[in-house]
Amino acid sequence: MPDTRPGTGSAVGGAPRRDGSVPADVPRRTGAAPAADPRHPAPVVPPMPPGRPESGAGGAAGVTPDPALSWSAPMAPGGESGSIRPVVSFGEPEGYDDRTRRLRPLGGRVRSRTLAVATCLVLGFGLIGGAVTGSWLLGGSGDGGAQGTFVTARGLWHSVPVDKLFPRTVLGTGAGPGGADRTWTRIAVAPDSGCKGAFDPLLAKALAPVGCERLVRATYTDATQSFVTTVGLLFTKGDQTAMSSLAKRFQDDGLGDRADLMPRPYAAKDTAAARFGPGQRASWTISVLTDAPVVVYAVSGWADGRTVDAPQPADQATRSGAGTAPAQAGLGNEADGLADRIERALRKDIAGPATEQPS
């Protein structure tokens, strides 16, 4: 009976002795490994990575980092494995395409935007240059706007309806003596014509330097039909220089106050102005515009046809304390107030010419 106690030098089932020897009666392993016991499967042990030696008691594996893969490792010449530090190169940055959401180089987008900005600048300068060129071609540079308005005003006599040039009713708030209100009603409109025979010879001579493009006139009466007033618009052929020169002459030489330079009235038949002739002229005013080729004038008298021996210009008849018959009757206010309102309406038409066809 063999000794089965532990540590006796033999083992049951061929166990090796304590000194590592194998008993002679135990056959050695010469081929395939014994079949595994299905009741106790062997654990799966992962393979040891190459280059990592086993260390430690009981076969425990330790991990040692490769110093050649460190960022601080020196670059070694040659080509020995594990001794060359990896080389990193940076390519062109990329960004997202706003429309396709695909990556594309930012450099291309920057170039595209630069080209777009340059194109916008070129187009912008082209538009500005075109506008400036158009302004020059139309005579609109510097004070060309005023020049264009001046030229446009010359044609208002046929582009603006007669009811706008000479409204049927004109309100003269504060236009009468002592600030009283006035209302004038149009009773006749003269056909547009030239200036032949429309003025006394001396007045026609004084106006000759600016020429005569067209003359339009209308006659009004006051609310009581006691007075009649003819107001006229002489559209001249003169330019701004000629109009400014004429206005200066009228002012410096006092031509507007001379009785031999009074405008003639328009006496329409079958109206309250039927007897309004040259002998019935009582007061008048003449205004030479410098911002438009127009002379505005008005002349007033009594509707009953009485003759006036001492007519008086409106600027004198409207002065405080004036004692002449035209001044006491307010005929100076009639001429001055109506001419002022017609001139105001004309300036509105000059600022924004009407688009309606003349009636």
Coordinates of C-alpha atoms in Angstrom, one line a residue:
M1 CA 0.0 0.0 0.0
P2 CA 1.7 3.2 -1.0
D3 CA 1.8 6.0 1.4
T4 CA -0.8 8.6 0.6
R5 CA 0.1 11.2 3.3
P6 CA 1.1 14.5 2.0
G7 CA 4.8 15.2 1.6
T8 CA 5.8 11.5 1.4
G9 CA 7.3 11.7 -2.1
S10 CA 4.6 10.1 -4.2
A11 CA 1.1 11.3 -5.1
V12 CA -2.1 9.6 -5.9
G13 CA -2.8 9.7 -9.6
G14 CA 0.8 10.4 -10.6
A15 CA 1.3 13.7 -8.8
P16 CA 4.9 14.8 -8.9
R17 CA 7.0 14.6 -5.9
R18 CA 8.0 17.6 -3.8
D19 CA 11.5 17.6 -5.4
G20 CA 10.0 17.8 -8.9
S21 CA 10.8 14.2 -10.0
V22 CA 8.2 11.9 -11.4
P23 CA 7.7 8.4 -10.1
A24 CA 8.7 5.7 -12.5
D25 CA 5.4 4.0 -12.4
V26 CA 3.7 7.2 -13.8
P27 CA 3.7 7.3 -17.6
R28 CA 4.9 10.6 -19.2
R29 CA 2.7 12.7 -21.5
T30 CA 3.6 12.0 -25.0
G31 CA 0.8 13.3 -27.3
A32 CA -2.5 15.3 -27.2
A33 CA -3.6 16.9 -24.1
P34 CA -6.1 15.1 -22.0
A35 CA -9.7 15.9 -22.9
A36 CA -11.2 18.9 -21.1
D37 CA -13.9 18.2 -18.5
P38 CA -17.1 19.6 -19.9
R39 CA -18.3 20.3 -16.3
H40 CA -15.4 22.6 -15.7
P41 CA -14.5 24.6 -18.8
A42 CA -11.1 26.2 -18.8
P43 CA -11.0 30.0 -18.5
V44 CA -10.1 32.0 -21.6
V45 CA -6.9 34.0 -21.2
P46 CA -6.3 36.8 -23.7
P47 CA -3.0 36.6 -25.5
M48 CA -0.2 38.7 -24.2
P49 CA 0.6 41.7 -26.5
P50 CA 4.0 41.4 -28.1
G51 CA 6.8 43.2 -26.6
R52 CA 5.3 43.2 -23.1
P53 CA 7.2 40.7 -20.9
E54 CA 5.7 39.0 -18.0
S55 CA 6.7 40.2 -14.6
G56 CA 5.8 39.8 -11.1
A57 CA 5.0 36.8 -8.9
G58 CA 2.4 34.3 -10.0
G59 CA 2.8 35.4 -13.8
A60 CA 1.1 38.9 -13.5
A61 CA 1.7 41.0 -16.5
G62 CA 3.1 44.6 -16.2
V63 CA 2.8 47.3 -18.9
T64 CA 5.7 49.5 -19.7
P65 CA 5.1 52.5 -22.2
D66 CA 7.4 52.7 -25.2
P67 CA 9.6 55.8 -24.7
A68 CA 9.9 56.2 -28.4
L69 CA 6.2 57.2 -28.7
S70 CA 6.5 60.0 -26.2
W71 CA 6.3 63.7 -27.5
S72 CA 9.5 64.5 -25.7
A73 CA 11.4 61.6 -27.2
P74 CA 14.4 62.8 -29.4
M75 CA 14.3 62.4 -33.1
A76 CA 16.7 59.7 -34.0
P77 CA 18.3 59.4 -37.3
G78 CA 18.2 56.2 -39.2
G79 CA 15.0 54.4 -39.4
E80 CA 15.1 52.1 -36.4
S81 CA 11.8 50.9 -35.2
G82 CA 10.5 52.8 -32.3
S83 CA 13.2 55.5 -32.5
I84 CA 11.6 58.1 -34.8
R85 CA 9.1 60.6 -33.4
P86 CA 5.9 60.9 -35.6
V87 CA 5.9 64.0 -37.9
V88 CA 2.6 66.0 -37.9
S89 CA 1.7 68.3 -40.8
F90 CA -1.2 70.7 -40.8
G91 CA -3.2 71.1 -44.0
E92 CA -5.4 74.0 -45.1
P93 CA -8.3 74.7 -42.6
E94 CA -11.7 73.7 -43.7
G95 CA -15.1 75.1 -43.1
Y96 CA -18.7 74.4 -43.9
D97 CA -20.4 75.5 -47.1
D98 CA -23.4 77.6 -46.1
R99 CA -25.6 76.0 -48.8
T100 CA -24.5 72.4 -49.2
R101 CA -23.2 71.9 -45.6
R102 CA -20.1 70.1 -47.0
L103 CA -16.6 70.7 -45.9
R104 CA -14.6 72.9 -48.2
P105 CA -11.4 74.9 -47.8
L106 CA -11.8 78.2 -46.1
G107 CA -9.3 79.7 -48.5
G108 CA -11.7 79.2 -51.4
R109 CA -14.5 80.9 -49.4
V110 CA -12.4 83.9 -48.5
R111 CA -11.3 84.3 -52.1
S112 CA -14.9 84.0 -53.3
R113 CA -16.1 86.7 -50.8
T114 CA -13.2 88.9 -51.8
L115 CA -14.2 88.6 -55.4
A116 CA -17.8 89.4 -54.5
V117 CA -16.9 92.5 -52.6
A118 CA -14.7 93.7 -55.4
T119 CA -17.5 93.1 -57.9
C120 CA -19.9 95.1 -55.7
L121 CA -17.4 98.0 -55.5
V122 CA -17.0 98.1 -59.2
L123 CA -20.8 98.0 -59.8
G124 CA -21.3 100.7 -57.1
F125 CA -18.7 103.0 -58.7
G126 CA -20.2 102.3 -62.1
L127 CA -23.7 103.3 -60.9
I128 CA -22.4 106.5 -59.3
G129 CA -20.4 107.3 -62.4
G130 CA -23.5 106.7 -64.6
A131 CA -25.6 109.0 -62.4
V132 CA -23.0 111.7 -62.6
T133 CA -22.7 111.3 -66.3
G134 CA -26.5 111.5 -66.7
S135 CA -26.6 114.6 -64.6
W136 CA -24.0 116.2 -66.8
L137 CA -25.8 115.2 -70.0
L138 CA -29.0 116.7 -68.6
G139 CA -27.3 119.9 -67.6
G140 CA -27.7 118.9 -63.9
S141 CA -24.4 119.7 -62.2
G142 CA -23.8 122.1 -59.3
D143 CA -26.8 124.4 -59.5
G144 CA -28.2 122.5 -62.5
G145 CA -31.3 121.7 -60.5
A146 CA -32.2 125.4 -60.3
Q147 CA -31.3 125.8 -64.0
G148 CA -33.6 122.8 -64.9
T149 CA -36.4 124.3 -62.8
F150 CA -35.9 127.7 -64.5
V151 CA -36.2 126.1 -68.0
T152 CA -39.2 124.0 -66.9
A153 CA -41.1 127.1 -65.6
R154 CA -41.0 128.7 -69.1
G155 CA -43.4 126.1 -70.4
L156 CA -45.9 126.2 -67.5
W157 CA -48.3 128.5 -69.5
H158 CA -49.3 125.4 -71.6
S159 CA -48.6 122.6 -69.2
V160 CA -50.6 123.9 -66.3
P161 CA -54.4 124.1 -66.5
V162 CA -55.8 127.6 -66.6
D163 CA -57.8 127.0 -63.4
K164 CA -54.5 126.5 -61.6
L165 CA -52.7 129.5 -63.1
F166 CA -55.8 131.6 -62.5
P167 CA -58.2 129.9 -60.0
R168 CA -61.8 130.7 -60.3
T169 CA -61.9 132.0 -56.8
V170 CA -58.9 133.5 -54.9
L171 CA -59.0 134.0 -51.2
G172 CA -57.0 137.0 -49.9
T173 CA -56.9 136.5 -46.1
G174 CA -55.7 139.9 -44.6
A175 CA -55.1 141.3 -48.1
G176 CA -57.5 144.3 -47.8
P177 CA -56.9 147.7 -46.1
G178 CA -56.3 147.3 -42.4
G179 CA -55.8 143.5 -42.7
A180 CA -59.3 142.9 -43.9
D181 CA -60.0 139.7 -45.9
R182 CA -60.6 139.8 -49.6
T183 CA -62.2 137.3 -52.0
W184 CA -61.8 137.6 -55.8
T185 CA -63.8 135.9 -58.5
R186 CA -62.5 135.4 -62.0
I187 CA -64.8 136.9 -64.6
A188 CA -62.7 136.6 -67.8
V189 CA -59.6 134.9 -69.2
A190 CA -57.8 136.3 -72.2
P191 CA -56.6 133.9 -74.9
D192 CA -52.9 133.2 -74.6
S193 CA -51.1 135.4 -77.0
G194 CA -47.9 137.2 -77.8
C195 CA -47.1 140.6 -76.4
K196 CA -47.9 142.8 -79.4
G197 CA -50.2 145.6 -78.4
A198 CA -50.5 144.2 -74.8
F199 CA -48.4 146.9 -73.2
D200 CA -48.0 150.6 -73.5
P201 CA -45.0 151.4 -75.8
L202 CA -42.6 152.4 -72.9
L203 CA -43.4 149.3 -70.9
A204 CA -43.0 147.1 -73.9
K205 CA -39.6 148.7 -74.5
A206 CA -38.5 148.2 -70.9
L207 CA -39.5 144.5 -71.1
A208 CA -37.9 143.9 -74.5
P209 CA -34.4 142.7 -73.2
V210 CA -36.0 139.5 -71.9
G211 CA -38.3 138.9 -74.9
C212 CA -41.8 137.5 -74.9
E213 CA -42.5 133.8 -75.0
R214 CA -46.2 134.0 -74.1
L215 CA -48.7 136.2 -72.3
V216 CA -51.6 134.9 -70.3
R217 CA -54.1 137.2 -68.5
A218 CA -57.3 137.0 -66.4
T219 CA -59.6 139.7 -64.9
Y220 CA -61.2 139.4 -61.4
T221 CA -63.8 141.3 -59.4
D222 CA -64.1 141.7 -55.7
A223 CA -67.0 140.3 -53.7
T224 CA -69.1 143.5 -54.1
Q225 CA -68.2 143.8 -57.8
S226 CA -67.1 147.4 -57.1
F227 CA -63.5 146.9 -58.3
V228 CA -62.0 145.0 -61.2
T229 CA -58.4 143.8 -61.5
T230 CA -56.5 142.3 -64.4
V231 CA -53.6 140.0 -63.4
G232 CA -51.0 138.8 -66.0
L233 CA -48.2 136.4 -66.4
L234 CA -45.5 137.2 -69.0
F235 CA -43.4 134.2 -69.8
T236 CA -40.1 135.5 -71.2
K237 CA -37.4 134.1 -73.4
G238 CA -34.6 135.5 -71.1
D239 CA -32.2 133.4 -69.1
Q240 CA -31.5 133.8 -65.4
T241 CA -28.8 136.5 -66.1
A242 CA -31.2 138.5 -68.2
M243 CA -34.0 138.2 -65.6
S244 CA -31.7 139.2 -62.8
S245 CA -30.5 142.2 -64.8
L246 CA -34.1 143.3 -65.6
A247 CA -35.2 142.9 -61.9
K248 CA -32.2 145.1 -60.9
R249 CA -33.1 147.8 -63.4
F250 CA -36.7 147.9 -62.2
Q251 CA -35.6 148.3 -58.7
D252 CA -32.7 150.7 -59.2
D253 CA -34.5 152.9 -61.7
G254 CA -37.9 152.7 -60.0
L255 CA -39.6 151.5 -63.3
G256 CA -42.3 149.8 -61.4
D257 CA -43.6 153.1 -60.0
R258 CA -43.7 155.1 -63.2
A259 CA -47.3 155.8 -64.4
D260 CA -46.2 155.7 -68.0
L261 CA -45.1 152.1 -67.5
M262 CA -48.5 150.8 -66.2
P263 CA -49.8 147.5 -67.7
R264 CA -52.9 147.5 -69.7
P265 CA -56.1 145.9 -68.4
Y266 CA -58.1 143.2 -70.1
A267 CA -61.7 144.5 -70.6
A268 CA -63.8 141.5 -71.4
K269 CA -67.2 142.3 -73.0
D270 CA -70.4 141.5 -71.2
T271 CA -68.6 141.4 -67.8
A272 CA -68.1 143.8 -64.9
A273 CA -64.8 144.7 -66.6
A274 CA -66.4 145.8 -69.9
R275 CA -65.6 149.5 -69.2
F276 CA -62.1 148.8 -67.7
G277 CA -59.9 150.7 -70.2
P278 CA -56.6 152.6 -70.0
G279 CA -58.3 155.7 -68.5
Q280 CA -59.7 153.6 -65.6
R281 CA -56.4 152.3 -64.3
A282 CA -56.0 153.4 -60.7
S283 CA -53.2 151.2 -59.2
W284 CA -50.7 148.6 -60.4
T285 CA -47.8 146.4 -59.5
I286 CA -45.0 144.7 -61.5
S287 CA -42.8 141.9 -60.2
V288 CA -39.8 140.6 -62.2
L289 CA -38.9 137.1 -61.0
T290 CA -35.3 136.0 -60.9
D291 CA -35.8 132.2 -60.3
A292 CA -38.2 131.8 -63.2
P293 CA -38.6 133.5 -66.6
V294 CA -41.8 135.2 -65.6
V295 CA -43.0 138.8 -65.0
V296 CA -46.1 139.0 -62.8
Y297 CA -48.2 142.1 -62.9
A298 CA -51.7 143.4 -61.9
V299 CA -53.7 146.6 -62.5
S300 CA -56.9 147.6 -60.8
G301 CA -59.7 150.2 -61.2
W302 CA -63.3 150.9 -60.5
A303 CA -66.0 148.7 -62.1
D304 CA -68.2 151.6 -62.9
G305 CA -65.8 152.9 -65.5
R306 CA -64.8 156.2 -63.8
T307 CA -61.7 157.9 -65.0
V308 CA -58.7 158.2 -62.7
D309 CA -56.6 161.3 -63.0
A310 CA -53.8 160.4 -60.6
P311 CA -53.1 156.6 -60.6
Q312 CA -50.8 155.5 -57.8
P313 CA -48.5 152.4 -57.7
A314 CA -49.6 149.7 -55.2
D315 CA -46.6 149.9 -53.0
Q316 CA -47.4 153.6 -52.3
A317 CA -51.2 153.2 -52.2
T318 CA -50.9 150.5 -49.5
R319 CA -48.8 152.6 -47.2
S320 CA -50.2 153.8 -43.9
G321 CA -51.6 157.3 -44.2
A322 CA -51.9 157.4 -48.0
G323 CA -54.7 159.8 -48.9
T324 CA -55.2 159.4 -52.6
A325 CA -58.4 158.1 -54.0
P326 CA -56.9 154.7 -55.1
A327 CA -55.4 154.3 -51.6
Q328 CA -58.6 155.3 -49.8
A329 CA -60.7 152.9 -51.9
G330 CA -58.2 150.1 -51.4
L331 CA -57.4 149.6 -55.0
G332 CA -53.7 149.3 -54.2
N333 CA -54.5 146.4 -52.0
E334 CA -56.6 144.9 -54.8
A335 CA -53.7 144.9 -57.2
D336 CA -51.0 143.9 -54.8
G337 CA -53.0 141.2 -53.0
L338 CA -54.2 139.5 -56.1
A339 CA -50.8 139.5 -57.8
D340 CA -49.2 138.1 -54.7
R341 CA -51.7 135.1 -54.6
I342 CA -51.3 134.3 -58.3
E343 CA -47.5 134.4 -57.8
R344 CA -47.7 132.1 -54.9
A345 CA -49.7 129.6 -56.9
L346 CA -47.2 129.9 -59.8
R347 CA -44.3 129.1 -57.5
K348 CA -46.1 125.9 -56.3
D349 CA -46.4 124.9 -59.9
I350 CA -42.7 125.6 -60.5
A351 CA -41.7 123.5 -57.5
G352 CA -43.9 120.6 -58.6
P353 CA -45.2 121.0 -62.2
A354 CA -48.8 119.6 -62.6
T355 CA -49.3 116.6 -64.8
E356 CA -52.8 117.5 -66.0
Q357 CA -53.4 118.5 -69.5
P358 CA -54.4 122.2 -70.0
S359 CA -58.1 122.7 -70.2

